[in-house]
XYZ file of C-alpha atoms in Angstrom:
403
model
C 0.000 0.000 0.000
C 2.767 2.450 0.944
C 4.645 1.655 -2.258
C 1.632 2.280 -4.489
C 0.805 5.615 -2.855
C 4.419 6.812 -2.847
C 4.680 5.977 -6.550
C 1.450 7.819 -7.368
C 2.441 10.909 -5.391
C 5.801 11.422 -7.095
C 4.467 10.385 -10.499
C 1.676 12.989 -10.403
C 3.415 15.854 -8.591
C 4.533 17.903 -11.606
C 1.901 16.857 -14.134
C -1.419 17.316 -12.288
C -3.118 20.280 -10.651
C -4.133 18.507 -7.479
C -3.928 14.777 -8.111
C -0.953 14.432 -5.779
C -2.989 16.016 -2.964
C -5.648 13.305 -3.177
C -2.950 10.630 -3.134
C -1.382 12.273 -0.108
C -4.760 12.358 1.616
C -5.127 8.597 1.230
C -1.530 8.066 2.379
C -2.179 10.260 5.423
C -5.199 8.174 6.438
C -3.233 4.980 5.924
C -0.332 6.386 7.987
C -2.682 7.301 10.827
C -4.077 3.773 10.777
C -0.534 2.410 11.017
C 0.056 4.290 14.289
C -1.838 1.643 16.244
C 0.792 -0.998 15.443
C 3.908 -1.849 17.473
C 6.233 0.984 18.390
C 9.568 1.533 16.718
C 12.919 1.905 18.485
C 14.216 5.046 16.798
C 17.869 6.004 16.550
C 18.843 9.155 18.397
C 19.331 11.124 15.175
C 15.870 10.040 13.981
C 14.350 11.129 17.286
C 15.821 14.606 16.920
C 14.299 15.015 13.454
C 10.874 14.124 14.859
C 11.312 16.308 17.959
C 12.258 19.423 15.988
C 9.420 18.793 13.545
C 6.984 18.575 16.431
C 8.398 21.695 18.083
C 7.965 23.655 14.870
C 4.348 22.530 14.603
C 3.729 23.476 18.243
C 5.448 26.881 18.097
C 3.832 27.707 14.758
C 0.365 26.784 15.990
C 0.756 28.831 19.179
C 2.006 31.859 17.230
C -0.850 31.668 14.713
C -3.380 31.505 17.564
C -1.682 34.396 19.391
C -1.830 36.593 16.289
C -5.460 35.736 15.652
C -4.658 34.646 12.112
C -7.263 32.938 9.891
C -7.548 29.166 9.780
C -5.193 28.742 6.805
C -2.313 30.015 8.957
C -2.491 26.709 10.852
C -2.046 24.719 7.637
C 1.761 24.690 7.660
C 2.125 23.618 11.340
C -0.512 20.918 10.752
C 1.426 19.561 7.783
C 4.541 19.224 9.930
C 2.479 17.085 12.314
C 1.542 15.027 9.261
C 5.249 14.798 8.468
C 5.831 13.036 11.790
C 3.062 10.557 10.979
C 4.568 9.921 7.527
C 7.996 9.242 9.043
C 6.565 6.659 11.412
C 4.626 5.014 8.583
C 7.689 4.827 6.320
C 9.753 3.460 9.197
C 7.253 0.663 9.818
C 6.469 -0.064 6.180
C 9.100 1.461 3.889
C 8.032 1.585 0.268
C 9.767 -0.645 -2.233
C 12.805 1.202 -3.657
C 11.404 0.548 -7.136
C 8.274 2.531 -6.199
C 10.374 5.572 -5.287
C 12.599 5.466 -8.359
C 9.836 4.664 -10.853
C 7.601 7.354 -9.356
C 10.335 9.940 -9.745
C 11.068 8.804 -13.302
C 7.414 9.083 -14.342
C 7.044 12.378 -12.471
C 10.094 14.007 -14.066
C 9.250 12.851 -17.592
C 5.533 13.689 -17.389
C 6.347 17.047 -15.804
C 8.634 18.006 -18.691
C 6.082 16.813 -21.266
C 3.360 18.901 -19.629
C 5.648 21.945 -19.377
C 6.583 21.649 -23.055
C 2.919 21.327 -24.057
C 2.020 24.434 -22.045
C 4.962 26.319 -23.576
C 3.633 25.500 -27.034
C 0.168 26.668 -26.028
C 1.253 29.951 -24.451
C 4.165 30.752 -26.736
C 6.197 31.585 -23.624
C 9.543 29.813 -23.414
C 9.302 29.003 -19.717
C 8.446 25.770 -17.925
C 5.993 25.963 -15.060
C 3.399 23.203 -15.469
C 0.454 23.706 -13.097
C 2.482 25.568 -10.483
C 4.837 28.557 -10.402
C 8.035 28.436 -12.452
C 10.228 28.604 -9.332
C 8.464 25.726 -7.592
C 8.423 23.695 -10.798
C 12.095 24.296 -11.471
C 13.267 23.514 -7.956
C 11.164 20.349 -7.739
C 12.364 19.202 -11.166
C 15.993 19.837 -10.209
C 15.635 17.935 -6.940
C 13.985 15.012 -8.708
C 16.711 15.024 -11.354
C 19.523 15.014 -8.811
C 17.927 12.227 -6.760
C 17.440 10.191 -9.963
C 21.146 10.584 -10.719
C 21.752 9.117 -7.276
C 19.263 6.400 -8.220
C 21.653 5.357 -10.973
C 24.077 4.352 -8.219
C 21.275 2.247 -6.726
C 20.642 0.582 -10.110
C 24.316 -0.100 -10.749
C 24.503 -1.995 -7.456
C 21.472 -4.179 -8.129
C 21.662 -7.623 -9.703
C 18.297 -8.025 -11.338
C 16.896 -9.088 -14.678
C 15.887 -5.536 -15.654
C 19.072 -3.765 -14.618
C 19.706 -2.181 -18.033
C 16.106 -1.024 -18.241
C 16.399 0.592 -14.819
C 19.598 2.380 -15.817
C 17.995 3.689 -19.013
C 14.807 4.794 -17.199
C 16.683 6.538 -14.394
C 18.968 8.294 -16.885
C 15.954 9.474 -18.904
C 14.179 10.697 -15.773
C 17.263 12.525 -14.516
C 17.710 14.213 -17.887
C 14.076 15.354 -17.936
C 14.367 16.668 -14.378
C 17.449 18.718 -15.231
C 15.809 19.998 -18.429
C 12.730 20.995 -16.446
C 14.928 23.065 -14.164
C 16.734 24.602 -17.136
C 13.592 25.619 -19.020
C 12.045 27.066 -15.853
C 14.890 29.588 -15.655
C 15.003 29.193 -11.868
C 18.266 30.840 -10.868
C 17.781 30.162 -7.159
C 17.837 26.435 -7.885
C 20.917 26.543 -10.089
C 22.922 27.973 -7.187
C 22.521 24.603 -5.427
C 24.250 22.619 -8.204
C 27.819 23.183 -6.837
C 26.558 22.011 -3.439
C 25.213 18.810 -5.000
C 28.506 18.189 -6.803
C 30.465 18.613 -3.587
C 28.162 16.160 -1.776
C 28.590 13.583 -4.545
C 32.353 13.793 -4.127
C 32.113 13.429 -0.358
C 29.937 10.330 -0.745
C 31.765 8.504 -3.519
C 35.332 9.828 -3.680
C 37.876 7.166 -2.715
C 41.607 6.829 -3.191
C 41.002 4.132 -5.789
C 38.647 6.248 -7.922
C 40.265 9.642 -7.364
C 41.262 10.165 -10.991
C 37.901 9.110 -12.439
C 35.979 11.284 -9.952
C 38.143 14.295 -10.777
C 37.672 13.732 -14.507
C 33.887 13.447 -14.151
C 33.807 16.555 -11.946
C 35.908 18.469 -14.458
C 33.561 17.409 -17.262
C 30.523 18.557 -15.256
C 32.147 21.910 -14.448
C 33.152 22.394 -18.095
C 29.621 21.537 -19.261
C 28.147 23.963 -16.758
C 30.512 26.697 -17.898
C 29.621 26.057 -21.540
C 25.892 26.247 -20.787
C 26.421 29.439 -18.795
C 28.437 31.095 -21.552
C 26.527 29.962 -24.645
C 22.927 29.385 -23.559
C 20.688 32.355 -24.492
C 18.312 31.478 -21.647
C 21.039 31.474 -18.997
C 22.622 34.629 -20.403
C 19.252 36.359 -20.356
C 18.725 35.390 -16.700
C 22.212 36.649 -15.804
C 21.583 39.969 -17.538
C 18.325 40.330 -15.623
C 20.312 40.006 -12.390
C 22.526 42.932 -13.405
C 19.510 45.007 -14.403
C 17.653 44.247 -11.159
C 20.682 45.109 -9.027
C 21.157 48.398 -10.877
C 17.465 49.224 -10.429
C 17.605 48.449 -6.713
C 20.589 50.760 -6.270
C 18.602 53.556 -7.934
C 15.077 52.897 -6.651
C 15.666 51.167 -3.305
C 12.417 50.143 -1.604
C 10.432 51.268 -4.665
C 12.061 48.635 -6.919
C 9.757 46.553 -9.082
C 12.247 44.071 -10.553
C 12.402 40.436 -9.451
C 15.485 40.818 -7.250
C 14.858 44.439 -6.298
C 11.376 43.694 -4.970
C 12.809 40.795 -2.971
C 15.506 42.960 -1.435
C 12.888 45.574 -0.552
C 10.542 43.100 1.168
C 13.484 41.493 2.993
C 14.701 44.847 4.287
C 11.208 45.852 5.391
C 10.607 42.488 7.065
C 13.847 42.704 9.029
C 12.960 46.218 10.159
C 9.567 45.028 11.382
C 11.086 42.019 13.129
C 13.183 44.321 15.293
C 9.920 45.231 17.002
C 8.637 41.647 17.452
C 11.542 39.197 17.153
C 10.023 36.530 19.427
C 6.398 36.182 18.332
C 6.630 37.688 14.860
C 3.754 39.559 13.228
C 1.394 37.021 11.734
C -0.225 37.221 8.310
C -2.904 39.826 9.066
C -0.724 42.306 10.953
C 2.198 41.899 8.561
C 0.042 42.698 5.533
C -1.411 45.701 7.351
C 2.081 47.057 8.043
C 3.091 46.602 4.410
C 0.028 48.505 3.204
C 0.699 51.351 5.636
C 4.308 51.624 4.547
C 3.283 51.605 0.889
C 0.723 54.380 1.518
C 3.379 56.394 3.345
C 5.779 56.056 0.417
C 8.257 53.935 2.384
C 7.742 50.817 0.252
C 6.989 50.342 -3.425
C 3.708 48.897 -4.673
C 5.313 45.767 -6.124
C 7.183 44.598 -2.987
C 4.203 45.564 -0.815
C 1.902 43.293 -2.809
C 4.185 40.273 -3.147
C 2.435 37.045 -2.146
C 5.196 36.265 0.364
C 8.681 37.293 1.452
C 10.388 34.917 -1.004
C 12.565 33.479 1.764
C 11.439 30.483 3.816
C 13.305 31.362 6.987
C 12.277 35.001 6.909
C 8.670 34.002 6.174
C 8.600 31.630 9.143
C 10.108 34.288 11.431
C 7.574 36.907 10.341
C 4.526 34.632 10.417
C 5.308 32.272 13.300
C 7.992 33.978 15.375
C 11.553 33.359 16.507
C 10.881 30.115 18.379
C 9.366 28.517 15.282
C 12.354 29.711 13.245
C 14.785 28.090 15.691
C 12.755 24.860 15.527
C 12.887 24.891 11.717
C 16.647 25.442 11.747
C 16.958 22.630 14.290
C 14.964 20.351 11.982
C 17.186 21.074 8.986
C 20.400 20.646 10.994
C 19.234 17.389 12.598
C 18.079 15.981 9.235
C 21.400 16.829 7.608
C 23.277 15.289 10.538
C 21.192 12.101 10.332
C 21.983 11.558 6.663
C 25.591 12.765 6.919
C 26.294 10.110 9.537
C 25.623 7.483 6.832
C 27.208 9.311 3.894
C 30.354 7.172 3.970
C 28.538 3.913 4.670
C 30.352 0.901 3.174
C 27.127 -0.259 1.506
C 26.592 1.671 -1.723
C 22.792 1.466 -1.586
C 22.661 2.863 1.967
C 25.106 5.558 0.912
C 22.833 6.447 -2.008
C 19.850 6.963 0.293
C 21.981 9.060 2.643
C 23.280 11.184 -0.238
C 19.745 11.705 -1.546
C 18.671 12.841 1.924
C 21.511 15.347 2.305
C 20.895 16.701 -1.201
C 17.181 17.048 -0.420
C 17.701 19.026 2.795
C 20.623 21.217 1.696
C 18.969 21.791 -1.653
C 15.908 23.105 0.144
C 18.101 25.310 2.331
C 19.530 26.912 -0.818
C 16.183 27.171 -2.609
C 14.638 28.718 0.495
C 16.816 31.798 0.169
C 14.672 32.988 -2.738
C 11.360 31.111 -2.355
C 9.110 29.894 0.473
C 9.750 26.233 -0.281
C 8.528 25.005 3.117
C 5.323 27.041 2.967
C 3.928 26.236 -0.491
C 1.786 23.096 -0.532
C 3.466 21.096 -3.306
C 7.058 21.877 -2.326
C 6.408 21.340 1.405
C 4.650 18.009 0.932
C 7.343 16.806 -1.459
C 9.960 17.611 1.188
C 8.098 15.935 4.051
C 7.245 12.763 2.140
C 10.670 12.443 0.508
C 12.304 12.946 3.908
C 10.115 10.214 5.404
C 10.715 7.808 2.511
C 14.495 8.248 2.541
C 14.666 7.865 6.318
C 12.623 4.676 6.082
C 14.638 3.186 3.218
C 17.958 4.114 4.843
C 16.943 2.485 8.121
C 15.722 -0.635 6.333
C 18.937 -0.945 4.307
C 21.216 -0.442 7.302
C 19.353 -3.165 9.228
C 19.595 -5.451 6.198
C 23.373 -4.926 5.974
C 23.806 -5.684 9.687
C 21.727 -8.872 9.455
C 23.533 -10.255 6.380
């Protein structure tokens, strides 16, 4: 049951408007039903991930109630509670690895097909599917990177369909990377050097030093060539220069992509000086932005942005300093949990650990320019992928010990 639902969630994430939400609803009910089974003896690092997740949900819920925010303000804390339930479910009944990898393959390929179809319809050369371009690009990149890691899983398996798996995973990874490219999501591209460094940490050995260096050099050279000769990348780089120049001239009145972000970040930090512990909450924060815009202290564009375009700043503003500390604790504990297995002698376990570190640190990088842990699709992808990788890593480590 877990395998089927995990496959359906990842397969439908980028290519449906809300199909993945229905799948997640069924998985949530199934996970709640699984709570009545025998308890699990968690490792200490796993306990800390759950504790920080629970603390964030608690602090966020208290802050939302204190601010008198509407009911949707409780949605994010409630989903972190769901994340705890998903972790316990995936620990008790981890999905089949094939369900994870095949779901990601179908999701990445179908997402790119949908994005291409919508580009043809709109005439706009930008991939976004049924969500925003930034969310689409970051999700596609994460799926592509994890599928590259999946190739390591396939290379270590001795099964009748090994070549088919390698071909499917390679195709899915390519589609994921292309989805990121066509989305033009610069905030995601910044994470690519981090991913490369993590790959080297996981797989670099004295015996394969030369081959790893050659592959890394080829990747760096390819990235440089794309940066220098791709019209899309060059256009996005030029927009950065234009936005920075505009922000220097206009300041808080900037309307460009980066300028508006800088303006809302500066305003948010100024407001947080007044309420660093409890934050402002959605209603009061929006009121302050409107007042500053009417007083000429903030431009119309930054004042009407849907969010602060920074996960950590958004959490601080909406849910307060305690919730922010809990979120940072969650990310640190999750990274530590996977890092502790990153040099595991078993290649499959190492692959799961590498995927987990890439997931968390990738989200840390993405979160500097988008509210990745606030938006529904990106948050639920993170929580479920975290749960699945923790469950598969635990299962593999136990299997290695018992062999």
